[in-house]
Amino acid sequence: MTGADSPGRPDRGGSADSPGDYAADVAGEQREYAVAGRPDVRIHVRDLGLACCAVEFAAAIGRGLLVPAEPDSPGSAAVLVVSGTVTDALAPQVLAAWEALPEPKAAVSFGACSNSGGPYWDSYSVTKGVDRVIPVTTYVPGCPPRPEALVDALVSLVVPA
Amino acid sequence: MSAPPGELWEPWAAAVARHVADGYDRLDLLTAVDRPQSEQIEVVIHLVRRPADGGLDEVWGHTLLDRAAPVLDSVTDALPSAAWHEREIHEMFGVEVRGHPDLRPLLLHGIDGPPPLRKDTPLVARIETPWPGAEETGRRRVSVPGVPAEWLEQR
Amino acid sequence: MSDVVPQARGAIALDAAACTSCMLCVKECPDWCIHIESHNEEVSEPGARRPRSVAVLDSFTIDWGLCMYCGICVEVCPFDALQWVSTHDYAAAEADGLRHGIARLEEFGPSDQR
């Protein structure tokens, strides 16, 4: 939940009427990652973590599969990983986060919720796949997918299997 | 249907305030249950207090609203932390909360339609999606899990 | 493909020969992501008085884009035709590319966890 009245959380300028500026978070302050040990895979990966699949993204970092990207590496493509449940309320923020990324760019849908709505396929509030909001290059199956599945998908963006 | 926990608190806001004054000032739970068979919406509260000598006291209370035109008196004067829960009850169950300071949408931004947690609110995806289990050979009539027959008539 | 622990719930493999088209997995799936098509054939066995009606599996599809990997289908299958495998490198460029039929589901097995 978001809201300026929730104590102990940074104020993102959000309110009950606008759920906070996630686009700025993703496009601006957030760290970028690259695949460890694969200098040939020239990508800057950003995580749009919306639900529990974001834990698997974090696990990929924690286990050293993803490492912080070099800040200025020319020729790299931006990759947006949407990990978690996209709700209709948050869909405009997802679109804004995508549009804020520089070209060239690709979007990875990570996990069942982002792929299709997943367990929430019948929900009144969940978007039935992030591809209804932004163009998706690769769909990673899993509930959640393993960190290794994320790395495989990221590598396959650049190096066809 | 399981019996609602605790006692019927009437009038609601005064009963909550009385328990808060009695030291039950920790709000653990405040939610609602749709009871279409009895034409009621039940509102449940669980309050906790910690006595000075240790331990934990708890108390359950509930009230019953007319499902056709449910009105609940806000308890935010006695329990400010109830505000979010009452907002949620308002938008999820279509309950008017009298005396609430701020009933702006909490979760359903720009999502119209009947209150989602009313049990007769159809889940559109379950109506539109054919159930794969119905494709069994030789079976004429099937009941679809999670889909009341009335919903299927809306196809 | 990166190595993962063998217990990983990466995918569910199908043993089509063991499947009797009983539909239990389809009916129990909370996501409605399994589709089975079958037809009945009459089989005459020597010594039997009447031919026996046997269900023949025509298609078995799992939509991995929808699957929540709960494993209920694996649990309810009376004939162990479904089993967990650790395969995880089957991301797709299209959402429809995550719908796998008999051939691809059988490629996931046989499992080291059998």
Coordinates of C-alpha atoms in Angstrom, one line a residue:
Chain A
M1 CA 0.0 0.0 0.0
T2 CA 1.1 3.5 -0.7
G3 CA 0.2 6.8 0.8
A4 CA 1.7 9.8 2.5
D5 CA 0.1 8.8 5.8
S6 CA 1.9 5.5 6.1
P7 CA 4.6 6.0 8.7
G8 CA 8.2 5.0 8.4
R9 CA 8.3 5.0 4.6
P10 CA 10.0 7.5 2.3
D11 CA 7.6 10.1 0.9
R12 CA 7.5 9.6 -2.8
G13 CA 5.1 12.5 -3.3
G14 CA 2.3 10.0 -3.7
S15 CA -1.2 10.3 -2.2
A16 CA -4.3 8.3 -2.1
D17 CA -5.2 9.6 -5.5
S18 CA -1.8 9.0 -7.2
P19 CA 0.1 5.9 -6.1
G20 CA 3.5 7.6 -6.2
D21 CA 6.0 8.2 -9.0
Y22 CA 7.3 4.7 -9.6
A23 CA 8.4 5.8 -13.1
A24 CA 11.0 8.2 -11.5
D25 CA 12.1 5.4 -9.2
V26 CA 12.8 3.0 -12.0
A27 CA 14.1 5.4 -14.6
G28 CA 16.1 7.5 -12.3
E29 CA 17.6 6.6 -8.9
Q30 CA 17.4 2.8 -9.3
R31 CA 20.6 0.8 -9.9
E32 CA 21.3 -1.0 -13.1
Y33 CA 22.6 -4.5 -13.4
A34 CA 24.5 -6.6 -15.9
V35 CA 24.9 -10.4 -16.2
A36 CA 28.0 -11.5 -14.2
G37 CA 30.8 -12.9 -16.3
R38 CA 29.2 -12.0 -19.6
P39 CA 30.7 -8.8 -21.0
D40 CA 29.4 -9.8 -24.4
V41 CA 25.8 -9.4 -23.1
R42 CA 25.7 -5.6 -23.2
I43 CA 22.6 -4.7 -21.2
H44 CA 21.6 -2.4 -18.4
V45 CA 18.9 -4.2 -16.4
R46 CA 16.4 -2.4 -14.2
D47 CA 13.8 -4.2 -12.1
L48 CA 10.2 -3.0 -11.9
G49 CA 9.4 -5.1 -8.8
L50 CA 5.7 -5.1 -8.2
A51 CA 5.3 -8.3 -6.1
C52 CA 7.0 -11.5 -4.9
C53 CA 8.9 -12.2 -8.2
A54 CA 11.0 -9.2 -7.3
V55 CA 12.5 -11.4 -4.5
E56 CA 13.9 -13.7 -7.2
F57 CA 15.4 -10.7 -9.0
A58 CA 17.0 -9.7 -5.7
A59 CA 18.2 -13.4 -5.3
A60 CA 19.9 -13.1 -8.7
I61 CA 21.8 -10.1 -7.3
G62 CA 22.4 -11.7 -3.9
R63 CA 23.9 -14.8 -5.5
G64 CA 26.1 -12.8 -7.8
L65 CA 24.3 -13.8 -11.0
L66 CA 23.6 -10.1 -11.6
V67 CA 26.2 -7.4 -10.8
P68 CA 26.0 -3.6 -10.9
A69 CA 26.5 -2.4 -14.4
E70 CA 29.3 -0.1 -15.4
P71 CA 27.7 3.4 -15.4
D72 CA 28.9 4.5 -18.8
S73 CA 29.1 1.6 -21.2
P74 CA 28.3 2.8 -24.7
G75 CA 26.2 0.5 -27.0
S76 CA 24.4 -1.1 -24.1
A77 CA 20.6 -1.7 -24.3
A78 CA 18.2 -0.9 -21.5
V79 CA 16.2 -3.8 -20.2
L80 CA 13.1 -3.4 -18.0
V81 CA 12.3 -6.5 -16.0
V82 CA 8.6 -6.4 -14.8
S83 CA 8.6 -8.8 -11.9
G84 CA 5.3 -9.1 -10.1
T85 CA 1.6 -8.5 -10.4
V86 CA 0.5 -5.6 -12.6
T87 CA -2.7 -4.0 -11.4
D88 CA -5.0 -1.8 -13.5
A89 CA -4.4 1.0 -11.0
L90 CA -0.6 0.8 -11.5
A91 CA -0.6 0.1 -15.2
P92 CA -0.1 3.8 -16.2
Q93 CA 3.0 3.9 -13.9
V94 CA 4.4 0.8 -15.7
L95 CA 3.9 2.5 -19.0
A96 CA 5.6 5.6 -17.8
A97 CA 8.5 3.6 -16.5
W98 CA 8.9 2.0 -19.9
E99 CA 8.6 5.2 -21.8
A100 CA 11.2 6.8 -19.6
L101 CA 13.8 4.3 -20.6
P102 CA 16.3 5.3 -23.4
E103 CA 16.4 3.5 -26.7
P104 CA 17.5 0.8 -27.5
K105 CA 15.4 -1.1 -25.0
A106 CA 13.6 -4.3 -24.3
A107 CA 11.1 -5.5 -21.7
V108 CA 11.2 -8.8 -20.0
S109 CA 8.0 -10.1 -18.4
F110 CA 9.2 -12.1 -15.4
G111 CA 6.7 -14.6 -13.9
A112 CA 3.1 -15.8 -14.2
C113 CA 1.4 -12.6 -13.0
S114 CA 3.3 -10.3 -15.4
N115 CA 2.9 -12.9 -18.2
S116 CA -0.9 -13.3 -18.0
G117 CA -2.2 -12.3 -14.6
G118 CA -1.2 -15.8 -13.3
P119 CA -3.0 -16.9 -10.2
Y120 CA -5.0 -13.7 -10.4
W121 CA -6.4 -14.5 -13.8
D122 CA -9.9 -14.0 -12.6
S123 CA -9.3 -10.8 -10.5
Y124 CA -11.2 -7.6 -10.8
S125 CA -8.1 -5.5 -10.4
V126 CA -5.2 -7.3 -12.0
T127 CA -4.0 -6.6 -15.6
K128 CA -4.1 -9.8 -17.6
G129 CA -0.5 -9.6 -18.7
V130 CA 1.9 -6.6 -18.8
D131 CA 1.9 -7.0 -22.6
R132 CA -1.4 -5.2 -22.6
V133 CA 0.5 -2.1 -21.4
I134 CA 4.0 -2.3 -22.9
P135 CA 5.6 -4.4 -25.7
V136 CA 7.3 -7.5 -24.3
T137 CA 10.4 -9.1 -25.8
T138 CA 10.6 -12.2 -23.6
Y139 CA 8.2 -14.0 -21.3
V140 CA 9.8 -15.9 -18.5
P141 CA 7.5 -18.6 -17.1
G142 CA 7.4 -19.5 -13.4
C143 CA 5.6 -18.8 -10.2
P144 CA 8.1 -17.6 -9.4
P145 CA 10.8 -18.3 -12.0
R146 CA 14.2 -19.1 -10.6
P147 CA 17.0 -16.5 -10.7
E148 CA 18.7 -18.7 -13.2
A149 CA 15.7 -18.4 -15.5
L150 CA 16.1 -14.6 -15.4
V151 CA 19.7 -14.9 -16.4
D152 CA 19.0 -17.3 -19.2
A153 CA 16.3 -15.0 -20.5
L154 CA 18.6 -11.9 -20.3
V155 CA 21.4 -13.7 -22.1
S156 CA 19.0 -14.9 -24.8
L157 CA 18.0 -11.3 -25.5
V158 CA 21.5 -10.8 -27.0
V159 CA 22.7 -14.3 -27.7
P160 CA 20.1 -16.5 -29.4
A161 CA 19.9 -19.9 -27.8
Chain B
M1 CA -21.9 -20.8 7.7
S2 CA -19.8 -20.3 10.8
A3 CA -21.2 -18.2 13.6
P4 CA -19.7 -14.7 13.9
P5 CA -17.3 -14.4 16.7
G6 CA -17.9 -12.3 19.8
E7 CA -21.0 -10.3 20.8
L8 CA -23.3 -8.1 18.8
W9 CA -22.2 -4.6 19.6
E10 CA -25.1 -2.1 19.4
P11 CA -24.9 0.7 19.0
W12 CA -21.7 0.0 17.1
A13 CA -19.6 3.2 17.5
A14 CA -20.5 3.7 21.2
A15 CA -19.6 0.0 21.9
V16 CA -16.2 0.3 20.2
A17 CA -15.5 3.6 22.0
R18 CA -16.4 1.9 25.3
H19 CA -14.0 -0.9 24.8
V20 CA -11.2 1.5 23.7
A21 CA -11.8 3.5 26.9
D22 CA -11.5 0.2 28.7
G23 CA -7.9 -0.2 27.4
Y24 CA -8.6 -2.1 24.2
D25 CA -6.9 0.5 22.1
R26 CA -4.9 -1.8 19.7
L27 CA -6.9 -2.4 16.5
D28 CA -5.9 -5.8 15.2
L29 CA -8.6 -6.4 12.6
L30 CA -11.6 -4.6 11.2
T31 CA -13.3 -6.1 8.2
A32 CA -16.6 -7.1 6.7
V33 CA -18.2 -10.3 5.5
D34 CA -21.0 -10.4 2.9
R35 CA -23.9 -12.6 4.1
P36 CA -26.3 -12.7 1.1
Q37 CA -28.5 -15.5 2.5
S38 CA -29.5 -13.4 5.5
E39 CA -29.5 -10.2 3.5
Q40 CA -26.8 -8.7 5.8
I41 CA -23.3 -7.4 5.8
E42 CA -21.4 -8.3 8.9
V43 CA -18.7 -6.0 10.2
V44 CA -16.2 -7.6 12.6
I45 CA -13.6 -6.0 14.9
H46 CA -10.8 -7.5 17.0
L47 CA -9.3 -5.4 19.7
V48 CA -6.4 -6.1 21.9
R49 CA -5.0 -4.7 25.2
R50 CA -1.8 -5.4 27.1
P51 CA -2.4 -5.4 30.8
A52 CA 0.4 -4.0 33.0
D53 CA 1.1 -7.4 34.5
G54 CA 1.8 -8.9 31.1
G55 CA -0.2 -11.1 28.9
L56 CA -2.7 -10.2 26.2
D57 CA -6.4 -9.5 26.5
E58 CA -8.5 -9.7 23.3
V59 CA -12.1 -9.0 22.5
W60 CA -14.2 -9.6 19.3
G61 CA -17.3 -7.6 18.4
H62 CA -19.5 -7.5 15.4
T63 CA -22.5 -5.7 13.9
L64 CA -25.0 -6.5 11.2
L65 CA -25.9 -4.1 8.4
D66 CA -28.8 -4.1 6.0
R67 CA -27.3 -5.4 2.8
A68 CA -29.7 -3.4 0.6
A69 CA -28.5 -0.1 2.1
P70 CA -25.6 -0.7 4.4
V71 CA -24.6 2.2 6.7
L72 CA -21.9 1.9 9.3
D73 CA -21.0 4.5 11.9
S74 CA -17.3 5.4 11.8
V75 CA -15.2 4.6 14.8
T76 CA -12.3 6.8 13.8
D77 CA -13.0 9.2 16.7
A78 CA -12.1 6.5 19.2
L79 CA -9.7 4.6 16.9
P80 CA -7.9 6.7 14.3
S81 CA -6.2 3.6 12.9
A82 CA -9.6 2.3 11.8
A83 CA -9.7 4.9 9.0
W84 CA -8.0 2.8 6.3
H85 CA -10.0 -0.3 7.2
E86 CA -13.3 1.6 7.0
R87 CA -12.2 3.0 3.6
E88 CA -11.6 -0.5 2.4
I89 CA -15.0 -1.7 3.7
H90 CA -16.5 1.2 1.9
E91 CA -15.1 0.5 -1.5
M92 CA -14.9 -3.4 -1.3
F93 CA -18.4 -3.9 0.2
G94 CA -20.3 -0.8 -0.8
V95 CA -20.9 0.3 2.7
E96 CA -21.6 3.9 3.5
V97 CA -19.4 4.9 6.5
R98 CA -21.1 7.7 8.3
G99 CA -18.8 10.3 9.9
H100 CA -15.6 9.1 8.2
P101 CA -13.2 11.9 7.6
D102 CA -11.9 10.7 4.2
L103 CA -13.6 8.1 2.0
R104 CA -11.4 8.6 -1.1
P105 CA -10.7 5.3 -3.0
L106 CA -8.0 3.3 -1.3
L107 CA -7.2 0.6 -3.8
L108 CA -9.7 0.9 -6.7
H109 CA -8.3 3.8 -8.6
G110 CA -10.6 4.4 -11.6
I111 CA -12.1 0.9 -11.4
D112 CA -15.8 1.1 -11.7
G113 CA -18.4 -1.6 -11.2
P114 CA -20.1 -3.3 -8.3
P115 CA -18.2 -3.7 -5.0
P116 CA -15.7 -6.5 -5.7
L117 CA -16.1 -8.4 -2.4
R118 CA -19.9 -8.7 -2.6
K119 CA -20.4 -12.4 -3.2
D120 CA -22.8 -11.8 -6.1
T121 CA -20.3 -9.6 -8.0
P122 CA -19.4 -11.7 -11.0
L123 CA -15.7 -12.4 -11.9
V124 CA -15.9 -11.6 -15.6
A125 CA -12.9 -13.8 -16.5
R126 CA -14.6 -16.8 -15.0
I127 CA -17.7 -16.1 -17.1
E128 CA -15.9 -15.5 -20.3
T129 CA -13.3 -18.3 -20.1
P130 CA -14.6 -21.8 -21.0
W131 CA -13.7 -24.2 -18.3
P132 CA -11.3 -26.8 -19.8
G133 CA -12.7 -29.5 -17.5
A134 CA -16.0 -29.3 -19.3
E135 CA -14.5 -30.8 -22.5
E136 CA -14.6 -34.3 -21.1
T137 CA -16.0 -36.8 -23.6
G138 CA -19.4 -38.2 -22.8
R139 CA -20.5 -35.7 -20.1
R140 CA -23.5 -33.6 -20.9
R141 CA -23.8 -31.3 -17.9
V142 CA -21.1 -30.0 -15.8
S143 CA -20.9 -27.6 -12.9
V144 CA -17.9 -25.3 -13.1
P145 CA -15.9 -24.8 -9.9
G146 CA -16.0 -21.2 -8.6
V147 CA -18.7 -20.2 -11.1
P148 CA -22.3 -20.1 -9.8
A149 CA -24.9 -21.2 -12.4
E150 CA -26.4 -17.7 -12.4
W151 CA -23.1 -16.3 -13.7
L152 CA -23.1 -18.7 -16.6
E153 CA -26.6 -17.4 -17.7
Q154 CA -24.9 -14.1 -18.3
R155 CA -22.8 -15.5 -21.1
Chain C
M1 CA 21.3 -23.4 -19.2
S2 CA 22.4 -22.5 -15.7
D3 CA 22.5 -25.3 -13.2
V4 CA 20.0 -25.4 -10.4
V5 CA 19.2 -27.7 -7.6
P6 CA 17.5 -30.9 -8.9
Q7 CA 14.5 -30.3 -6.6
A8 CA 13.7 -27.0 -8.3
R9 CA 10.1 -26.7 -9.5
G10 CA 11.1 -25.7 -13.0
A11 CA 8.5 -27.4 -15.1
I12 CA 6.1 -30.3 -15.1
A13 CA 7.0 -33.2 -17.5
L14 CA 4.3 -35.4 -19.1
D15 CA 4.6 -39.1 -19.7
A16 CA 1.9 -39.4 -22.3
A17 CA 1.9 -43.2 -22.3
A18 CA 0.9 -43.1 -18.7
C19 CA -1.9 -40.6 -19.2
T20 CA -5.4 -42.1 -19.3
S21 CA -7.2 -38.7 -20.2
C22 CA -9.0 -39.0 -16.8
M23 CA -9.2 -35.2 -16.7
L24 CA -8.5 -35.0 -12.9
C25 CA -5.6 -32.6 -13.4
V26 CA -7.6 -30.4 -15.7
K27 CA -10.5 -30.2 -13.2
E28 CA -8.3 -29.5 -10.2
C29 CA -6.1 -26.9 -11.8
P30 CA -6.9 -23.5 -10.1
D31 CA -5.7 -21.6 -13.1
W32 CA -7.5 -23.6 -15.8
C33 CA -4.2 -23.8 -17.6
I34 CA -4.3 -27.5 -18.6
H35 CA -6.2 -28.6 -21.7
I36 CA -6.8 -32.2 -22.7
E37 CA -8.5 -33.6 -25.8
S38 CA -9.2 -37.3 -26.2
H39 CA -11.5 -39.7 -27.9
N40 CA -12.8 -43.2 -27.1
E41 CA -11.7 -46.3 -29.0
E42 CA -13.0 -49.8 -28.7
V43 CA -10.4 -52.4 -28.1
S44 CA -11.1 -56.1 -28.6
E45 CA -9.0 -58.4 -26.4
P46 CA -8.7 -62.1 -27.0
G47 CA -10.9 -64.0 -24.6
A48 CA -13.0 -61.0 -23.7
R49 CA -16.7 -61.2 -24.3
R50 CA -17.1 -57.5 -25.4
P51 CA -14.8 -54.9 -26.7
R52 CA -13.5 -52.5 -24.1
S53 CA -13.8 -48.7 -24.5
V54 CA -10.4 -47.0 -24.0
A55 CA -9.8 -43.2 -23.9
V56 CA -7.0 -42.2 -26.3
L57 CA -5.1 -39.0 -25.7
D58 CA -5.2 -36.6 -28.7
S59 CA -3.7 -33.5 -27.1
F60 CA -2.3 -32.3 -23.7
T61 CA -1.5 -28.7 -23.4
I62 CA -0.1 -26.7 -20.4
D63 CA -0.1 -22.9 -20.7
W64 CA 3.1 -22.0 -18.7
G65 CA 2.2 -18.3 -19.0
L66 CA -0.7 -18.9 -16.7
C67 CA 0.5 -21.8 -14.6
M68 CA 1.1 -21.0 -10.9
Y69 CA 3.4 -24.0 -10.4
C70 CA 1.3 -25.2 -7.5
G71 CA 1.8 -28.8 -8.4
I72 CA -1.8 -29.9 -7.7
C73 CA -1.9 -31.6 -11.0
V74 CA 1.2 -33.7 -10.1
E75 CA -0.4 -34.6 -6.8
V76 CA -3.8 -35.7 -8.2
C77 CA -2.6 -37.7 -11.1
P78 CA -3.4 -41.3 -10.2
F79 CA -0.9 -42.7 -12.8
D80 CA 2.2 -40.5 -12.2
A81 CA 1.9 -39.2 -15.7
L82 CA 3.0 -35.7 -14.5
Q83 CA 6.2 -35.0 -12.5
W84 CA 8.3 -32.0 -11.5
V85 CA 11.6 -31.4 -13.4
S86 CA 14.1 -28.7 -12.8
T87 CA 14.2 -27.4 -16.4
H88 CA 13.8 -23.6 -16.5
D89 CA 15.2 -22.3 -19.7
Y90 CA 12.0 -22.1 -21.8
A91 CA 11.3 -18.4 -21.9
A92 CA 9.4 -17.4 -25.1
A93 CA 9.2 -14.4 -27.4
E94 CA 5.4 -14.7 -27.6
A95 CA 2.9 -15.3 -24.8
D96 CA 1.5 -18.1 -27.0
G97 CA 5.0 -19.7 -27.1
L98 CA 4.5 -20.7 -23.5
R99 CA 1.7 -23.1 -24.5
H100 CA 3.4 -26.5 -24.7
G101 CA 1.8 -29.6 -26.2
I102 CA 2.6 -33.3 -25.8
A103 CA 5.9 -33.3 -27.7
R104 CA 7.5 -30.5 -25.7
L105 CA 6.0 -31.6 -22.4
E106 CA 7.6 -35.1 -22.9
E107 CA 10.9 -33.5 -23.8
F108 CA 11.1 -32.2 -20.2
G109 CA 11.3 -35.8 -18.9
P110 CA 12.4 -38.3 -17.9
S111 CA 13.3 -36.8 -14.6
D112 CA 16.3 -37.4 -12.3
Q113 CA 13.7 -37.1 -9.5
R114 CA 11.6 -40.0 -10.6

